[in-house]
Structures are given as C-alpha cells and as structure tokens.
PDB file of C-alpha atoms in Angstrom:
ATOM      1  CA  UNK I  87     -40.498  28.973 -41.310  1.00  0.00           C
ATOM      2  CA  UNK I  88     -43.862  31.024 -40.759  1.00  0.00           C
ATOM      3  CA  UNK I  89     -42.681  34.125 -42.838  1.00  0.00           C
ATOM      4  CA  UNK I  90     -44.799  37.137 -41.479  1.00  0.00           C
ATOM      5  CA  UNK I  91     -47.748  36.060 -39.017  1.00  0.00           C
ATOM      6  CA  UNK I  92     -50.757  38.447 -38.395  1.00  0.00           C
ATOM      7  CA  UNK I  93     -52.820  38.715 -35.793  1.00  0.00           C
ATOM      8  CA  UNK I  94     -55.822  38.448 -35.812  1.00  0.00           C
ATOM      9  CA  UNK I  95     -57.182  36.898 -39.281  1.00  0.00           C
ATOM     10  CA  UNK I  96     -60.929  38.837 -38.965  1.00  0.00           C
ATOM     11  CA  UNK I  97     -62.609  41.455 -36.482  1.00  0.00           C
ATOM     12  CA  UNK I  98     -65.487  43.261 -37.022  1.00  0.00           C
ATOM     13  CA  UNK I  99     -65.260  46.153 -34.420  1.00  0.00           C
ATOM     14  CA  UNK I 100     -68.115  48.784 -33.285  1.00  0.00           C
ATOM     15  CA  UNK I 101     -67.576  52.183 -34.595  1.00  0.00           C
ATOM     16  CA  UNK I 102     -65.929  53.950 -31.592  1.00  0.00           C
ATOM     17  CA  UNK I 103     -63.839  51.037 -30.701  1.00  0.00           C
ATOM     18  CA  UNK I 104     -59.863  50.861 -30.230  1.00  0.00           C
ATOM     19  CA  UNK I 105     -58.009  47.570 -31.471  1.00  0.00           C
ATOM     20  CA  UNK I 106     -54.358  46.484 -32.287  1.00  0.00           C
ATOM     21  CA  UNK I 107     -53.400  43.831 -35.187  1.00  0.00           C
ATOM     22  CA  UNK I 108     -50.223  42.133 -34.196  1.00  0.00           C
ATOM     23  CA  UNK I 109     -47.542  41.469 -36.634  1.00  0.00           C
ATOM     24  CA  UNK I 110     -44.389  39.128 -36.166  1.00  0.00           C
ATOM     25  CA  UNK I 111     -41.754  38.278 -38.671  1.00  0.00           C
ATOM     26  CA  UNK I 112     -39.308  35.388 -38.276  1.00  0.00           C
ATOM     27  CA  UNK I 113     -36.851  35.934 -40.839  1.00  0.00           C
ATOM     28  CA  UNK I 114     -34.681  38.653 -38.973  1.00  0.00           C
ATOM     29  CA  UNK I 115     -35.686  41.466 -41.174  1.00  0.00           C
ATOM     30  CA  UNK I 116     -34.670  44.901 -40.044  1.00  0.00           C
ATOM     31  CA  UNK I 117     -37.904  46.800 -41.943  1.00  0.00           C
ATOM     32  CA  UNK I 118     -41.651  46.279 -41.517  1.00  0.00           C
ATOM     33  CA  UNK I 119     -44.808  47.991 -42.976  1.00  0.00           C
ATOM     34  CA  UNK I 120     -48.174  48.218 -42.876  1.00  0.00           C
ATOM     35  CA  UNK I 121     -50.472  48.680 -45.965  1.00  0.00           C
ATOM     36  CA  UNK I 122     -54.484  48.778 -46.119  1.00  0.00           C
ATOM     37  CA  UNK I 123     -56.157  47.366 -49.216  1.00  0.00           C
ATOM     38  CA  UNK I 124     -59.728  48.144 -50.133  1.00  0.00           C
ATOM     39  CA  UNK I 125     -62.021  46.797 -52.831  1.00  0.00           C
ATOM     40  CA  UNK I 126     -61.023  46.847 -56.394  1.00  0.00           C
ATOM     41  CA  UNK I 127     -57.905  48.969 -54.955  1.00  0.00           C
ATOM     42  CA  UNK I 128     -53.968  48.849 -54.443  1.00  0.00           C
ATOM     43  CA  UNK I 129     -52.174  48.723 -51.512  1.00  0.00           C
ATOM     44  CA  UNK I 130     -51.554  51.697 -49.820  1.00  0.00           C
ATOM     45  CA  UNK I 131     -49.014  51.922 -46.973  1.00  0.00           C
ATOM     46  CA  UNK I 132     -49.946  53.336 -43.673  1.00  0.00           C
ATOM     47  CA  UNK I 133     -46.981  53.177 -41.316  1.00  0.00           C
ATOM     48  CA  UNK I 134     -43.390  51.429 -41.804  1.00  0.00           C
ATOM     49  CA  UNK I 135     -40.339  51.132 -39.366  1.00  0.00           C
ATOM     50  CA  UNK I 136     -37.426  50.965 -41.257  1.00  0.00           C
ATOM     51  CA  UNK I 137     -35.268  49.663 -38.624  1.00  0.00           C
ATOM     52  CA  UNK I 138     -35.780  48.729 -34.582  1.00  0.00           C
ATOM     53  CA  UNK I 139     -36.610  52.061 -33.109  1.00  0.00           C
ATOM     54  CA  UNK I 140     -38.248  53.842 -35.644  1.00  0.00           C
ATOM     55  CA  UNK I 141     -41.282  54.664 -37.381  1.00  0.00           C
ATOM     56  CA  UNK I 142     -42.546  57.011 -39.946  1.00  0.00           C
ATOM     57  CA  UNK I 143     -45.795  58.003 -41.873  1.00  0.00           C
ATOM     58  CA  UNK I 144     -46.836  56.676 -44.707  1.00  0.00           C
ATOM     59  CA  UNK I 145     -49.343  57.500 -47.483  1.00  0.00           C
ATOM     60  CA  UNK I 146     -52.358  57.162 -45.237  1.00  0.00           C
ATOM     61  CA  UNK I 147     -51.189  57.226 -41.433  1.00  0.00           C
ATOM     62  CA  UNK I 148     -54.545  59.327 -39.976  1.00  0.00           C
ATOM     63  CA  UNK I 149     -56.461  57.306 -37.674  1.00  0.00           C
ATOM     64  CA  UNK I 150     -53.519  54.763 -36.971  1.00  0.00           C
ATOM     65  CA  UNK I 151     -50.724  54.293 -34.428  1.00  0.00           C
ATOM     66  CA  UNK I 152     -47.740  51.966 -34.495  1.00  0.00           C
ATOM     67  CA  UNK I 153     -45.663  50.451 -32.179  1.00  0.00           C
ATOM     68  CA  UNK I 154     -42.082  48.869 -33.325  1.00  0.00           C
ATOM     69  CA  UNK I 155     -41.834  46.483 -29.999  1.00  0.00           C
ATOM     70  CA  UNK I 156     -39.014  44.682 -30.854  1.00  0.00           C
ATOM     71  CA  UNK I 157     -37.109  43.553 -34.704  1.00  0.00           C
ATOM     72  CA  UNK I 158     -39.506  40.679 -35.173  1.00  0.00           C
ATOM     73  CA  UNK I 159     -43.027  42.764 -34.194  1.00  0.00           C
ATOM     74  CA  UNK I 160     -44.368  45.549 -35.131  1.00  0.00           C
ATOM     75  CA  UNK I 161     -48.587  46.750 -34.193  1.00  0.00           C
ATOM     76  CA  UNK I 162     -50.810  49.056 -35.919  1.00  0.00           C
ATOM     77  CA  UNK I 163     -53.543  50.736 -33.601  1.00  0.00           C
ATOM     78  CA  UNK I 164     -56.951  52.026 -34.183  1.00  0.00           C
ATOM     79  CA  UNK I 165     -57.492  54.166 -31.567  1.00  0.00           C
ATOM     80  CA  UNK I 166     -61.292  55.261 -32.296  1.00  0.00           C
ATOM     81  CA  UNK I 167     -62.516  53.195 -35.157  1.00  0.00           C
ATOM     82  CA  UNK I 168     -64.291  54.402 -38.276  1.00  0.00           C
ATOM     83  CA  UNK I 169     -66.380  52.516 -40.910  1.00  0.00           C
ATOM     84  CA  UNK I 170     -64.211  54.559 -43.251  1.00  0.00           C
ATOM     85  CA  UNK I 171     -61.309  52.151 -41.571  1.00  0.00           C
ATOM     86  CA  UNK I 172     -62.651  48.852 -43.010  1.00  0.00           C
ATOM     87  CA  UNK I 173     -60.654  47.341 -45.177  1.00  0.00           C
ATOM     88  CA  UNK I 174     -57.774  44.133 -45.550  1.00  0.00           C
ATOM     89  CA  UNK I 175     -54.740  45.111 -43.647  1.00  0.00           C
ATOM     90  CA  UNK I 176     -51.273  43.793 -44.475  1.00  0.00           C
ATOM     91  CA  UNK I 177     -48.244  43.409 -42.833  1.00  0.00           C
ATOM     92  CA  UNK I 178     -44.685  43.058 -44.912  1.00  0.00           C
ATOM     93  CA  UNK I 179     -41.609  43.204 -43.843  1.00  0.00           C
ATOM     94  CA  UNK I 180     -38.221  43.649 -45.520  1.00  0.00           C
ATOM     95  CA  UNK I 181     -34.223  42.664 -45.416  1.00  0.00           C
ATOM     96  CA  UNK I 182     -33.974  46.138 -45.963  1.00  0.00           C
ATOM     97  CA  UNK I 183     -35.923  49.196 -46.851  1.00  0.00           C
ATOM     98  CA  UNK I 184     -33.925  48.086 -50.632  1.00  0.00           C
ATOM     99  CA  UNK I 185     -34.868  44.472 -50.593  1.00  0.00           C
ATOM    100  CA  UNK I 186     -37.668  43.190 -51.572  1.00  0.00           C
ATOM    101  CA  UNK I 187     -40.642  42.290 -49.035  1.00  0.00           C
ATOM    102  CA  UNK I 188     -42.177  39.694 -47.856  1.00  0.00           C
ATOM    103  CA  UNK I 189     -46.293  40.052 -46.713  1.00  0.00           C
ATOM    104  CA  UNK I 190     -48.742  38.495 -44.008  1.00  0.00           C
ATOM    105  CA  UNK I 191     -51.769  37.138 -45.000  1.00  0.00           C
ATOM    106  CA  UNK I 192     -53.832  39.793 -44.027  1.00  0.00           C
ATOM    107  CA  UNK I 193     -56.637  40.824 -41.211  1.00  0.00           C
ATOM    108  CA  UNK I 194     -59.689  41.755 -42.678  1.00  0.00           C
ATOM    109  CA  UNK I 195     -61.328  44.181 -40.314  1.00  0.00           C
ATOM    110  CA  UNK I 196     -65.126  45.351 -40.663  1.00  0.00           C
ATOM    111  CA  UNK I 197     -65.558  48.662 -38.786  1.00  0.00           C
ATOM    112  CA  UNK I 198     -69.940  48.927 -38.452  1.00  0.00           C
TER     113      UNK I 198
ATOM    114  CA  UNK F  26     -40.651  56.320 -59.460  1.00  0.00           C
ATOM    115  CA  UNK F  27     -41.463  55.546 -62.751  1.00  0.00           C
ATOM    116  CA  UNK F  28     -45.328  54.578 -63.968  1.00  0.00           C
ATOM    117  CA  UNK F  29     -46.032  51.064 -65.813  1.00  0.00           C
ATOM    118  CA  UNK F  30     -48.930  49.865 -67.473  1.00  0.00           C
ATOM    119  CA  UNK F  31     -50.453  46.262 -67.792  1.00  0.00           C
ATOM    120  CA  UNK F  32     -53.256  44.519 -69.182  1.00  0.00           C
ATOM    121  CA  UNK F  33     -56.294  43.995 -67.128  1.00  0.00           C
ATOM    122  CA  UNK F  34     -56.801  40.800 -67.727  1.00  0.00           C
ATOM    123  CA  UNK F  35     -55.055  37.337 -69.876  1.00  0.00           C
ATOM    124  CA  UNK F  36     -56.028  33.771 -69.931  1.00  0.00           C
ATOM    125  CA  UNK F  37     -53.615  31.127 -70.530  1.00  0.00           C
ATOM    126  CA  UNK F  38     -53.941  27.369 -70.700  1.00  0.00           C
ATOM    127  CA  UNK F  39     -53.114  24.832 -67.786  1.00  0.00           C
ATOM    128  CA  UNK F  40     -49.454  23.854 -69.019  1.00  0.00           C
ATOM    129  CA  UNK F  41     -48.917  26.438 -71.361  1.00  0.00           C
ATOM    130  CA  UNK F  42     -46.272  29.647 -70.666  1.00  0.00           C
ATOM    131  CA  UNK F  43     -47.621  32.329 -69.166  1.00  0.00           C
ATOM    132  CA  UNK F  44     -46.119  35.715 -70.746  1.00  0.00           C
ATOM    133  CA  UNK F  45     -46.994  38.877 -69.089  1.00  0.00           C
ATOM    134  CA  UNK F  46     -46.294  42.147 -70.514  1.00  0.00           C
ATOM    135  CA  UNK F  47     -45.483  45.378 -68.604  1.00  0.00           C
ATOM    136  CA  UNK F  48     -44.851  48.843 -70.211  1.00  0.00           C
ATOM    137  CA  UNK F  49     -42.800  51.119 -68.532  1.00  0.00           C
ATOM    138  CA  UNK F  50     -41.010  54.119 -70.900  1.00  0.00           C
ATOM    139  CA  UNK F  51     -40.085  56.526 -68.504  1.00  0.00           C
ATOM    140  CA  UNK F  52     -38.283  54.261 -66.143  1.00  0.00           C
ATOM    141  CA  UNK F  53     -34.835  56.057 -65.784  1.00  0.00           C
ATOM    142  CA  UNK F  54     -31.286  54.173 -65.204  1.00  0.00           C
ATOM    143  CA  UNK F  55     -31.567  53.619 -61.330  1.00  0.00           C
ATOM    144  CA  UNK F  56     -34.989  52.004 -61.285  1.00  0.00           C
ATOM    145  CA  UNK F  57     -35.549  47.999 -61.061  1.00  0.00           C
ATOM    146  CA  UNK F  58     -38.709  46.344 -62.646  1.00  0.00           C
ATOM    147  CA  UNK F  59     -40.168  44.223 -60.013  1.00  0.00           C
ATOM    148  CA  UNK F  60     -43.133  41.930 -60.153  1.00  0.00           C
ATOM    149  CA  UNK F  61     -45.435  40.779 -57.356  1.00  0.00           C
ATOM    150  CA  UNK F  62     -48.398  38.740 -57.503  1.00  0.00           C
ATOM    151  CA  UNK F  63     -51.856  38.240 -55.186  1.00  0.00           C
ATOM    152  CA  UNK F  64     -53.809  35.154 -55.035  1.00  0.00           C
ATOM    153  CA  UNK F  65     -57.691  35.619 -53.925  1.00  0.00           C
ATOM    154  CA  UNK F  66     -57.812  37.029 -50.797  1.00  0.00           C
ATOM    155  CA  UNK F  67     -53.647  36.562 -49.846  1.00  0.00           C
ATOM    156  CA  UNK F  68     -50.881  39.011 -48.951  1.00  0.00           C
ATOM    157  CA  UNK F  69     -49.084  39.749 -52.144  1.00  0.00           C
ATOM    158  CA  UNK F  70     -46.029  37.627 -52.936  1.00  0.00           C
ATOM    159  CA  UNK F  71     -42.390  38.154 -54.371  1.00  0.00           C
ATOM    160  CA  UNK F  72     -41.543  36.715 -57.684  1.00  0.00           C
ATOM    161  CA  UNK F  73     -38.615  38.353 -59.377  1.00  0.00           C
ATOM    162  CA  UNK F  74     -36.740  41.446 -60.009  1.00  0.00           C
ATOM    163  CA  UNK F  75     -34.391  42.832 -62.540  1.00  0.00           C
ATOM    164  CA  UNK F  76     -32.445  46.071 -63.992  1.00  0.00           C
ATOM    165  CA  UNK F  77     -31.666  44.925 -67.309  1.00  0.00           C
ATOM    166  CA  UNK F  78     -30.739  41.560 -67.724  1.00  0.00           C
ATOM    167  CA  UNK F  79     -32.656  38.816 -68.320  1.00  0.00           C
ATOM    168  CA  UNK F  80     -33.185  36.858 -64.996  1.00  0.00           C
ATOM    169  CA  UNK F  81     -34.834  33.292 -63.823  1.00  0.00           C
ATOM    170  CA  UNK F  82     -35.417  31.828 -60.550  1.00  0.00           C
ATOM    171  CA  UNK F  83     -37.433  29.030 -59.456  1.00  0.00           C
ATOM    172  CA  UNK F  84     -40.911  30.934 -59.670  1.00  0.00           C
ATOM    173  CA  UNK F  85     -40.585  33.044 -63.162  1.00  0.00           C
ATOM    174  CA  UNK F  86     -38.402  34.572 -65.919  1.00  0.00           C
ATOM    175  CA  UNK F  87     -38.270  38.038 -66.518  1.00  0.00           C
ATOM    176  CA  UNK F  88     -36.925  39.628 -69.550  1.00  0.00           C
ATOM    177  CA  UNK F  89     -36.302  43.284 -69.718  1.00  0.00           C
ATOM    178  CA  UNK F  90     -36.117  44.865 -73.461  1.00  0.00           C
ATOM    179  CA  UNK F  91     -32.888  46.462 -74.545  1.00  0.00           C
ATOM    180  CA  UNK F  92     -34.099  49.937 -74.005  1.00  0.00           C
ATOM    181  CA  UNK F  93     -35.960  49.043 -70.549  1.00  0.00           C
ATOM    182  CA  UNK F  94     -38.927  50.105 -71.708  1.00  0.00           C
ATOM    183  CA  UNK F  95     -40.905  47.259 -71.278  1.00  0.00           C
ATOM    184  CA  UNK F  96     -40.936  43.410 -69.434  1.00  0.00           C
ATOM    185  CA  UNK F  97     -42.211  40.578 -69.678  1.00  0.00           C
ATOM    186  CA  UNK F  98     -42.509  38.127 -66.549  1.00  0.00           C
ATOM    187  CA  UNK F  99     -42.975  34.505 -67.617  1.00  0.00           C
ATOM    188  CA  UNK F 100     -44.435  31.203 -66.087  1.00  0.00           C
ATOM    189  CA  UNK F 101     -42.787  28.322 -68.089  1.00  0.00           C
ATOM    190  CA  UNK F 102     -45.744  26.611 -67.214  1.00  0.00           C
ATOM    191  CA  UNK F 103     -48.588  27.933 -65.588  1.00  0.00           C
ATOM    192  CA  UNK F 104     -51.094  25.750 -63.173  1.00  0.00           C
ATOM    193  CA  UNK F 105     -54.304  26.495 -62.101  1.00  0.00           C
ATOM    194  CA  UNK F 106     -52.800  28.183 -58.744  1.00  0.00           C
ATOM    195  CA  UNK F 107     -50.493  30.759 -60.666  1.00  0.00           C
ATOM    196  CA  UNK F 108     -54.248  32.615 -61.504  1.00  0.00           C
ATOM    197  CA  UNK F 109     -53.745  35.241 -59.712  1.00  0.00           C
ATOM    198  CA  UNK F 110     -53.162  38.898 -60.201  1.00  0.00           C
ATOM    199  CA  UNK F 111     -49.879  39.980 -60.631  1.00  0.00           C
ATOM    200  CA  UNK F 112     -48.293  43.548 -60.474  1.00  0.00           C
ATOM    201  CA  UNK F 113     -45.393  44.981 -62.119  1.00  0.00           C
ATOM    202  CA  UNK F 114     -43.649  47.403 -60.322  1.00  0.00           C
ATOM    203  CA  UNK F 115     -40.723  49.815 -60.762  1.00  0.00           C
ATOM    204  CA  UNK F 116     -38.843  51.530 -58.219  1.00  0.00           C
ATOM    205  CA  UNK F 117     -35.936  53.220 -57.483  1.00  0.00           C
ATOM    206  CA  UNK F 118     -33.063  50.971 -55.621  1.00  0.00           C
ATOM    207  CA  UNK F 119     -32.404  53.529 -53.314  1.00  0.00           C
ATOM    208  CA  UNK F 120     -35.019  55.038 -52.735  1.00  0.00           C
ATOM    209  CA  UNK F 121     -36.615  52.513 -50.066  1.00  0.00           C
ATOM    210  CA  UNK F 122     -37.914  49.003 -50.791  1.00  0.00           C
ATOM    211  CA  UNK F 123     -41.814  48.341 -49.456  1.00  0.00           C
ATOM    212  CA  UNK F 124     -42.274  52.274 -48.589  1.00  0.00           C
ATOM    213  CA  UNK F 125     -42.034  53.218 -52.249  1.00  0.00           C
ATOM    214  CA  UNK F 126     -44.141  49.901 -53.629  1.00  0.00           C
ATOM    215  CA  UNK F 127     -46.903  51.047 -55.158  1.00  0.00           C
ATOM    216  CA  UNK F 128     -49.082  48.955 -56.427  1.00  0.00           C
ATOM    217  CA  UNK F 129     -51.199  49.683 -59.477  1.00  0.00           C
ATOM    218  CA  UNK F 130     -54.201  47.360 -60.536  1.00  0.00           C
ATOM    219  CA  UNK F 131     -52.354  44.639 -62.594  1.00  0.00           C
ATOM    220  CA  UNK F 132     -53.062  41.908 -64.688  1.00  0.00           C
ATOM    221  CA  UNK F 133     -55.786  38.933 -63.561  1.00  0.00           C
ATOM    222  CA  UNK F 134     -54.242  36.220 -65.055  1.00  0.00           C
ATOM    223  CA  UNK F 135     -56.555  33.487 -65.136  1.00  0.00           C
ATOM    224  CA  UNK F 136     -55.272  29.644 -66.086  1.00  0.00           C
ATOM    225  CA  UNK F 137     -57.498  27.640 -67.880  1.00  0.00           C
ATOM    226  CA  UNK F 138     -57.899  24.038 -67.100  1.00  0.00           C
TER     227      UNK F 138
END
C-alpha cells in the first residue's frame, strides 16, 4: 500500500519556467490537497479538491493551478515560476474533507 | 478554529514515556484535538484524535482534561525515531478536515539514546 506518491521528489527550475508535481493516492480517498512548507514555517494549503470534479482556493493559491484528473490524482502547476515559489510541497489526501489526512513525502522544488 | 499552544522543544529518554502537553482554552464543544507529527524532512503523519475522552491506538494515547482545555499525547515508550516534531491541532468536525489544518510550530521532541 503506497499511501500518497509524489512526483517528482526534487527540481530545481529556472525562474520563468512552468512545471507540474504529480500526486496519486491509492487508498480511494474522495479529498486531496496541496500545502507548501517553507523554512522554520507551517504548512500552508494552496489548492484542495474536496471531491472528483472540484477544486477550490486555498490560503495561498496565486501562482498555482490544479488539475483533479481523476479520484486517485490530483496536479499542482506552476505556470511561470518564481524564486518566491521555492519551497517543500506536500500532497495529502483525505476519506473526507472530516477525516483525517494522510500526506506524500514531499517535492522539494528550488525556483533560481 | 480554536488556537493551541505547545512547547518548543522536550527531550525524553530512549524507553521512557513521552508526554506532550497542548493548551487549548478556547476550544468550543464541536472542535476535536488532533495531533500530527513530522520527521526530518517527511510529509506530516496522523497519530490520534479525540473530543473528550481519553483515546489509544497503536501509535499514542491522548488524554483530554475534563474541561478540554488542554491534552496531552503520549508515547508509552518513545525510540529514537519518534524525535520528531509533533503538532497539536484543533478543528472543527465540520468544518472540513485537511482545508482547515493549520499547523502551528509544535513541539521538537527529541529522544535521547
């Protein structure tokens, strides 16, 4: 049972530059987030999907773009990518949006 | 949701319970005390969650005062890989589950060998 599996594990991208992280969960969970994580910091949440087919904003959602392709994945997309943008990224996802959730391992992106 | 408060830091002996304490006063009668934890450089993990009994699982005990003002999360008997740090967080049941987690800066645990 792999849980929640991110995609990829490290990137360091050129400021300017557009990349997706790739998150899949195996457990049948309906909800899935995304949170960013910087240094000495909490998690802050980005974008979540509380069920197949939808998406909404979360604390800090400028500069990102999600996709909720199916129930087990769900993408986060930097479109034009800022140094202000690096930071661990972490997918969780959830039974429900009142159950509690389960996280990925993280993709720490380096935007230079 | 309602705001808690930890200690920054604790040490605790290899074998030894763990007790972490968690302050929360203005946590109303709809909100759960949950408690996560992050090893180094990992996604955070589950380890229990309560309203106001006492509860146990494989990972932890919690215990919730009378008043639900306060926690404490217990490791019966802590190893070198519960060092970690580990959040305490209360939420609303209903209001949404990993939308409305907010984690605050917790307590480094760190086990002694």
């Amino acid at each position: 049972n792999a849980g929640v599996t991110q995609t990829p594990k490290f990137q360091v991208l050129k400021t300017g530059q557009s990349m997706t992280l790739q998150c899949a969960q195996d457990m049948n969970h309906n909800s899935m987030y995304w949170y960013r994580q910087d240094p000495g910091m909490g998690l802050r949440l980005i974008y979540y999907s509380a069920s197949e087919g939808t998406t909404d904003k979360g604390e800090v959602p400028n500069g990102y773009n999600v996709s909720r392709l199916n129930k087990r994945e769900f993408s986060l997309r930097l479109e034009s990518a800022a140094p202000s943008q690096t930071s661990v990224y972490f997918c969780a996802s959830s039974r429900s949006e009142n159950t509690e959730a389960f996280f990925g391992q993280g993709t720490r992106l380096t935007v230079v | 949701d309602a705001k808690t408060t930890q200690p920054p830091s604790m040490d605790c002996a290899e074998g030894r319970a763990a007790n972490l304490p968690c302050n929360h006063s203005t946590i109303s009668g709809n909100e759960y005390v949950y408690w996560y934890r992050q090893i180094h450089s990992q996604g955070p993990q589950y380890i229990i969650h309560g309203l106001k009994n006492n509860e146990t699982n494989e990972m932890a005990s919690l215990i919730i005062t009378e008043d639900r003002k306060s926690s404490t999360l217990i490791l019966p008997h802590a190893t070198l890989r519960d060092t970690a740090v580990y959040y305490c967080i209360v939420r609303a049941y209903r209001s949404g589950s990993a939308r409305q987690l907010t984690f605050g800066s917790g307590t480094q645990l760190t086990v002694l060998p």
